[in-house]
Amino acid sequence: EDKVVQSPLSLVVHEGDTVTLNCSYEVTNFRSLLWYKQEKKAPTFLFMLTSSGIEKKSGRLSSILDKKELFSILNITATQTGDSAVYLCAVEWSGGSEKLVFGKGTKLTVNP
Amino acid sequence: GAVVSQHPSRVICKSGTSVKIECRSLDFQATTMFWYRQFPKKSLMLMATSNEGSKATYEQGVEKDKFLINHASLTLSTLTVTSAHPEDSSFYICSARSPGLARETQYFGPGTRLLVL
């Protein structure tokens, strides 16, 4: 059974801290791994990773994939209160429908 | 670009009634749309994959007769929750993708919150 596991499930930090969110997966027919940020409504896209060892960056956020060990991390440096959200990891499955299998998410709370 | 809308954003209905949720791609043609359900403090669970002009593919455990999906055009898919019960109360989200767009993402709609009394 395909599985995406995120850790920790929740995290509380102070502004300015750096956080690392983890995502491990067991998915047959892996195509890519995606990170999303979900606040009150639908997820918003952050990164898509297909190759091992290539870091993707967007401002204070960065992510990297290890296809050998089957995991990815999402780093957020100098956190701000606006980073408070649920961060979802999803693995794209290439079995014809290109569906996404989501993890349960990490709830990040950044306190002032 | 790549905007997906959902309507309604929130609906409250009585048990036993049917509810239709629309998902529209506003500025692109979506050959494939996906329907997800999210319970409180849980992740998104894929319910079905909808391809324009053909029958939807349902995930295991999702009742196709209860959750009717129609993808009649390249910009519209509908999900009808038939004979809704309180346990169907959830957040329903659609997403859309198109081969013409960057394949990095499925573009998500804003979601529909359903409450069945």
mmCIF file of C-alpha atoms in Angstrom:
data_model
loop_
_atom_site.group_PDB
_atom_site.id
_atom_site.type_symbol
_atom_site.label_atom_id
_atom_site.label_comp_id
_atom_site.label_asym_id
_atom_site.label_seq_id
_atom_site.Cartn_x
_atom_site.Cartn_y
_atom_site.Cartn_z
ATOM 1 C CA GLU A 1 0.000 0.000 0.000
ATOM 2 C CA ASP A 2 1.327 3.415 -0.934
ATOM 3 C CA LYS A 3 2.243 5.488 2.072
ATOM 4 C CA VAL A 4 3.494 9.018 2.785
ATOM 5 C CA VAL A 5 4.558 9.782 6.355
ATOM 6 C CA GLN A 6 5.316 13.235 7.647
ATOM 7 C CA SER A 7 7.010 14.206 10.869
ATOM 8 C CA PRO A 8 6.607 15.858 13.194
ATOM 9 C CA LEU A 9 2.825 16.107 13.129
ATOM 10 C CA SER A 10 3.000 19.451 14.844
ATOM 11 C CA LEU A 11 5.655 21.949 15.735
ATOM 12 C CA VAL A 12 5.649 25.184 17.711
ATOM 13 C CA VAL A 13 8.544 27.612 17.301
ATOM 14 C CA HIS A 14 9.378 31.264 17.832
ATOM 15 C CA GLU A 15 9.856 33.793 15.088
ATOM 16 C CA GLY A 16 13.341 33.623 13.696
ATOM 17 C CA ASP A 17 13.812 29.931 14.350
ATOM 18 C CA THR A 18 14.726 27.504 11.577
ATOM 19 C CA VAL A 19 12.575 24.424 11.095
ATOM 20 C CA THR A 20 12.975 21.187 9.195
ATOM 21 C CA LEU A 21 9.958 19.180 8.170
ATOM 22 C CA ASN A 22 10.314 15.564 7.119
ATOM 23 C CA CYS A 23 8.512 13.411 4.603
ATOM 24 C CA SER A 24 9.196 9.746 3.916
ATOM 25 C CA TYR A 25 7.386 7.654 1.379
ATOM 26 C CA GLU A 26 6.765 4.177 0.118
ATOM 27 C CA VAL A 27 5.138 4.535 -3.249
ATOM 28 C CA THR A 28 5.306 2.290 -6.246
ATOM 29 C CA ASN A 29 5.782 4.006 -9.596
ATOM 30 C CA PHE A 30 7.151 7.189 -8.053
ATOM 31 C CA ARG A 31 7.123 10.193 -10.334
ATOM 32 C CA SER A 32 7.682 13.239 -8.120
ATOM 33 C CA LEU A 33 7.303 14.619 -4.624
ATOM 34 C CA LEU A 34 5.490 17.869 -3.960
ATOM 35 C CA TRP A 35 5.238 20.179 -0.986
ATOM 36 C CA TYR A 36 2.172 22.310 -0.327
ATOM 37 C CA LYS A 37 1.248 24.918 2.255
ATOM 38 C CA GLN A 38 -2.319 24.822 3.506
ATOM 39 C CA GLU A 39 -3.784 27.611 5.559
ATOM 40 C CA LYS A 40 -7.542 27.804 5.860
ATOM 41 C CA LYS A 41 -8.462 26.680 2.401
ATOM 42 C CA ALA A 42 -6.948 24.680 -0.424
ATOM 43 C CA PRO A 43 -3.246 23.835 -0.600
ATOM 44 C CA THR A 44 -0.889 26.181 -2.365
ATOM 45 C CA PHE A 45 2.032 24.747 -4.282
ATOM 46 C CA LEU A 46 5.560 25.193 -2.937
ATOM 47 C CA PHE A 47 7.934 22.775 -4.636
ATOM 48 C CA MET A 48 8.082 19.809 -6.928
ATOM 49 C CA LEU A 49 11.071 17.465 -6.671
ATOM 50 C CA THR A 50 11.946 14.763 -9.117
ATOM 51 C CA SER A 51 15.705 14.289 -8.813
ATOM 52 C CA SER A 52 17.828 13.388 -5.815
ATOM 53 C CA GLY A 53 20.230 15.882 -4.322
ATOM 54 C CA ILE A 54 19.059 18.982 -6.155
ATOM 55 C CA GLU A 55 17.920 21.630 -3.712
ATOM 56 C CA LYS A 56 15.027 23.827 -4.689
ATOM 57 C CA LYS A 57 14.802 27.255 -3.078
ATOM 58 C CA SER A 58 12.209 29.939 -2.843
ATOM 59 C CA GLY A 59 13.085 32.734 -0.480
ATOM 60 C CA ARG A 60 13.404 31.326 3.019
ATOM 61 C CA LEU A 61 12.069 27.930 1.965
ATOM 62 C CA SER A 62 14.118 25.132 0.497
ATOM 63 C CA SER A 63 13.612 21.461 -0.133
ATOM 64 C CA ILE A 64 15.587 18.451 -1.215
ATOM 65 C CA LEU A 65 14.794 14.871 -2.173
ATOM 66 C CA ASP A 66 16.679 11.636 -1.491
ATOM 67 C CA LYS A 67 15.307 8.956 -3.788
ATOM 68 C CA LYS A 68 17.606 6.302 -2.410
ATOM 69 C CA GLU A 69 16.443 6.736 1.160
ATOM 70 C CA LEU A 70 12.914 7.711 0.044
ATOM 71 C CA PHE A 71 12.524 10.962 1.908
ATOM 72 C CA SER A 72 12.428 14.690 1.505
ATOM 73 C CA ILE A 73 12.897 17.634 3.835
ATOM 74 C CA LEU A 74 11.441 21.104 3.762
ATOM 75 C CA ASN A 75 13.471 23.799 5.498
ATOM 76 C CA ILE A 76 12.193 27.166 6.560
ATOM 77 C CA THR A 77 14.735 29.655 7.856
ATOM 78 C CA ALA A 78 14.054 32.817 9.866
ATOM 79 C CA THR A 79 10.444 31.768 10.392
ATOM 80 C CA GLN A 80 7.700 34.374 10.527
ATOM 81 C CA THR A 81 4.198 34.215 11.969
ATOM 82 C CA GLY A 82 2.893 34.097 8.414
ATOM 83 C CA ASP A 83 4.587 30.735 7.980
ATOM 84 C CA SER A 84 2.075 29.220 10.389
ATOM 85 C CA ALA A 85 0.171 26.622 8.380
ATOM 86 C CA VAL A 86 -0.118 22.922 7.692
ATOM 87 C CA TYR A 87 2.608 21.749 5.345
ATOM 88 C CA LEU A 88 1.603 18.829 3.183
ATOM 89 C CA CYS A 89 3.875 16.433 1.380
ATOM 90 C CA ALA A 90 2.450 14.527 -1.571
ATOM 91 C CA VAL A 91 3.899 11.936 -3.859
ATOM 92 C CA GLU A 92 2.825 11.797 -7.457
ATOM 93 C CA TRP A 93 2.153 8.297 -8.619
ATOM 94 C CA SER A 94 2.607 7.506 -12.278
ATOM 95 C CA GLY A 95 0.190 4.675 -12.742
ATOM 96 C CA GLY A 96 -1.748 6.276 -15.516
ATOM 97 C CA SER A 97 -3.768 8.817 -13.586
ATOM 98 C CA GLU A 98 -0.820 10.741 -12.072
ATOM 99 C CA LYS A 99 -2.636 10.961 -8.784
ATOM 100 C CA LEU A 100 -1.240 12.465 -5.596
ATOM 101 C CA VAL A 101 -0.926 10.572 -2.326
ATOM 102 C CA PHE A 102 -0.794 12.996 0.584
ATOM 103 C CA GLY A 103 0.779 12.685 3.989
ATOM 104 C CA LYS A 104 -1.105 13.836 7.080
ATOM 105 C CA GLY A 105 0.784 17.094 7.190
ATOM 106 C CA THR A 106 2.867 18.973 9.728
ATOM 107 C CA LYS A 107 1.104 21.749 11.579
ATOM 108 C CA LEU A 108 3.598 24.561 12.106
ATOM 109 C CA THR A 109 2.846 27.333 14.567
ATOM 110 C CA VAL A 110 5.223 30.285 14.661
ATOM 111 C CA ASN A 111 4.776 32.449 17.729
ATOM 112 C CA PRO A 112 5.885 36.086 17.840
ATOM 113 C CA GLY B 1 -3.227 32.075 -14.726
ATOM 114 C CA ALA B 2 -4.341 28.529 -13.869
ATOM 115 C CA VAL B 3 -7.267 29.431 -11.640
ATOM 116 C CA VAL B 4 -9.703 26.823 -10.394
ATOM 117 C CA SER B 5 -12.967 27.824 -8.770
ATOM 118 C CA GLN B 6 -15.457 25.849 -6.732
ATOM 119 C CA HIS B 7 -19.067 26.564 -6.011
ATOM 120 C CA PRO B 8 -20.525 26.747 -3.482
ATOM 121 C CA SER B 9 -17.810 27.560 -0.961
ATOM 122 C CA ARG B 10 -20.019 26.433 1.898
ATOM 123 C CA VAL B 11 -23.239 24.486 2.054
ATOM 124 C CA ILE B 12 -25.466 23.300 4.861
ATOM 125 C CA CYS B 13 -28.123 20.746 4.046
ATOM 126 C CA LYS B 14 -30.506 18.355 5.706
ATOM 127 C CA SER B 15 -29.793 14.673 5.923
ATOM 128 C CA GLY B 16 -31.158 12.809 2.920
ATOM 129 C CA THR B 17 -30.801 15.612 0.420
ATOM 130 C CA SER B 18 -28.362 15.722 -2.488
ATOM 131 C CA VAL B 19 -25.709 18.373 -2.891
ATOM 132 C CA LYS B 20 -23.907 19.331 -6.085
ATOM 133 C CA ILE B 21 -20.468 20.906 -6.027
ATOM 134 C CA GLU B 22 -18.999 22.472 -9.144
ATOM 135 C CA CYS B 23 -15.341 22.712 -10.040
ATOM 136 C CA ARG B 24 -14.320 24.976 -12.895
ATOM 137 C CA SER B 25 -11.004 25.717 -14.530
ATOM 138 C CA LEU B 26 -11.308 29.386 -15.396
ATOM 139 C CA ASP B 27 -8.470 30.013 -17.798
ATOM 140 C CA PHE B 28 -7.349 26.632 -19.038
ATOM 141 C CA GLN B 29 -8.780 23.381 -20.267
ATOM 142 C CA ALA B 30 -8.562 20.625 -17.712
ATOM 143 C CA THR B 31 -8.411 17.191 -19.225
ATOM 144 C CA THR B 32 -8.176 15.685 -15.755
ATOM 145 C CA MET B 33 -9.780 16.794 -12.519
ATOM 146 C CA PHE B 34 -9.364 15.231 -9.115
ATOM 147 C CA TRP B 35 -11.767 15.252 -6.172
ATOM 148 C CA TYR B 36 -10.429 15.123 -2.625
ATOM 149 C CA ARG B 37 -12.045 15.013 0.788
ATOM 150 C CA GLN B 38 -10.446 16.337 3.930
ATOM 151 C CA PHE B 39 -11.756 15.640 7.420
ATOM 152 C CA PRO B 40 -10.739 17.919 10.311
ATOM 153 C CA LYS B 41 -7.089 17.556 11.202
ATOM 154 C CA LYS B 42 -6.650 14.924 8.518
ATOM 155 C CA SER B 43 -4.926 14.998 5.179
ATOM 156 C CA LEU B 44 -6.437 15.172 1.749
ATOM 157 C CA MET B 45 -7.801 11.848 0.583
ATOM 158 C CA LEU B 46 -8.269 11.332 -3.123
ATOM 159 C CA MET B 47 -11.811 10.243 -3.880
ATOM 160 C CA ALA B 48 -11.779 9.979 -7.637
ATOM 161 C CA THR B 49 -10.085 11.000 -10.837
ATOM 162 C CA SER B 50 -12.277 12.535 -13.480
ATOM 163 C CA ASN B 51 -11.360 12.603 -17.149
ATOM 164 C CA GLU B 52 -13.346 14.685 -19.595
ATOM 165 C CA GLY B 53 -15.809 12.638 -21.539
ATOM 166 C CA SER B 54 -15.266 9.376 -19.699
ATOM 167 C CA LYS B 55 -16.320 7.738 -16.461
ATOM 168 C CA ALA B 56 -14.541 8.734 -13.288
ATOM 169 C CA THR B 57 -12.099 6.376 -11.621
ATOM 170 C CA TYR B 58 -12.912 5.967 -7.938
ATOM 171 C CA GLU B 59 -10.470 5.135 -5.186
ATOM 172 C CA GLN B 60 -10.989 2.056 -3.094
ATOM 173 C CA GLY B 61 -13.669 2.524 -0.494
ATOM 174 C CA VAL B 62 -15.394 5.434 -2.245
ATOM 175 C CA GLU B 63 -18.964 4.630 -3.256
ATOM 176 C CA LYS B 64 -19.495 5.653 -6.848
ATOM 177 C CA ASP B 65 -23.280 5.633 -6.478
ATOM 178 C CA LYS B 66 -23.074 7.999 -3.549
ATOM 179 C CA PHE B 67 -20.511 10.395 -4.977
ATOM 180 C CA LEU B 68 -21.533 11.012 -8.565
ATOM 181 C CA ILE B 69 -18.916 12.701 -10.695
ATOM 182 C CA ASN B 70 -19.531 14.237 -14.073
ATOM 183 C CA HIS B 71 -16.817 15.823 -16.197
ATOM 184 C CA ALA B 72 -18.905 16.968 -19.104
ATOM 185 C CA SER B 73 -16.608 19.630 -20.476
ATOM 186 C CA LEU B 74 -12.964 20.598 -20.385
ATOM 187 C CA THR B 75 -13.667 23.325 -17.850
ATOM 188 C CA LEU B 76 -16.269 21.804 -15.556
ATOM 189 C CA SER B 77 -16.518 18.804 -13.282
ATOM 190 C CA THR B 78 -19.282 18.256 -10.766
ATOM 191 C CA LEU B 79 -19.460 16.137 -7.644
ATOM 192 C CA THR B 80 -22.919 15.253 -6.363
ATOM 193 C CA VAL B 81 -23.205 13.861 -2.864
ATOM 194 C CA THR B 82 -26.426 11.887 -3.008
ATOM 195 C CA SER B 83 -28.616 11.267 0.036
ATOM 196 C CA ALA B 84 -26.135 13.088 2.234
ATOM 197 C CA HIS B 85 -25.666 12.006 5.836
ATOM 198 C CA PRO B 86 -23.906 13.764 8.717
ATOM 199 C CA GLU B 87 -20.826 11.594 8.224
ATOM 200 C CA ASP B 88 -20.451 13.111 4.751
ATOM 201 C CA SER B 89 -19.746 16.471 6.363
ATOM 202 C CA SER B 90 -16.270 17.371 5.230
ATOM 203 C CA PHE B 91 -14.145 19.736 3.190
ATOM 204 C CA TYR B 92 -14.255 18.794 -0.493
ATOM 205 C CA ILE B 93 -11.491 20.066 -2.752
ATOM 206 C CA CYS B 94 -11.050 19.668 -6.464
ATOM 207 C CA SER B 95 -7.914 20.072 -8.497
ATOM 208 C CA ALA B 96 -7.265 20.273 -12.192
ATOM 209 C CA ARG B 97 -4.389 19.662 -14.507
ATOM 210 C CA SER B 98 -3.812 20.150 -18.174
ATOM 211 C CA PRO B 99 -1.147 18.797 -20.467
ATOM 212 C CA GLY B 100 -0.718 22.301 -21.822
ATOM 213 C CA LEU B 101 0.355 23.714 -18.486
ATOM 214 C CA ALA B 102 3.528 23.212 -16.543
ATOM 215 C CA ARG B 103 3.247 19.733 -15.156
ATOM 216 C CA GLU B 104 4.625 20.744 -11.807
ATOM 217 C CA THR B 105 1.249 21.094 -10.176
ATOM 218 C CA GLN B 106 -2.305 20.195 -9.886
ATOM 219 C CA TYR B 107 -4.128 23.484 -9.459
ATOM 220 C CA PHE B 108 -6.450 23.335 -6.473
ATOM 221 C CA GLY B 109 -9.815 24.964 -6.057
ATOM 222 C CA PRO B 110 -10.630 26.843 -2.847
ATOM 223 C CA GLY B 111 -12.694 23.980 -1.482
ATOM 224 C CA THR B 112 -16.311 23.484 -0.435
ATOM 225 C CA ARG B 113 -17.228 22.963 3.174
ATOM 226 C CA LEU B 114 -20.248 20.678 3.494
ATOM 227 C CA LEU B 115 -22.221 20.357 6.691
ATOM 228 C CA VAL B 116 -25.028 17.814 6.778
ATOM 229 C CA LEU B 117 -27.455 18.220 9.642
#
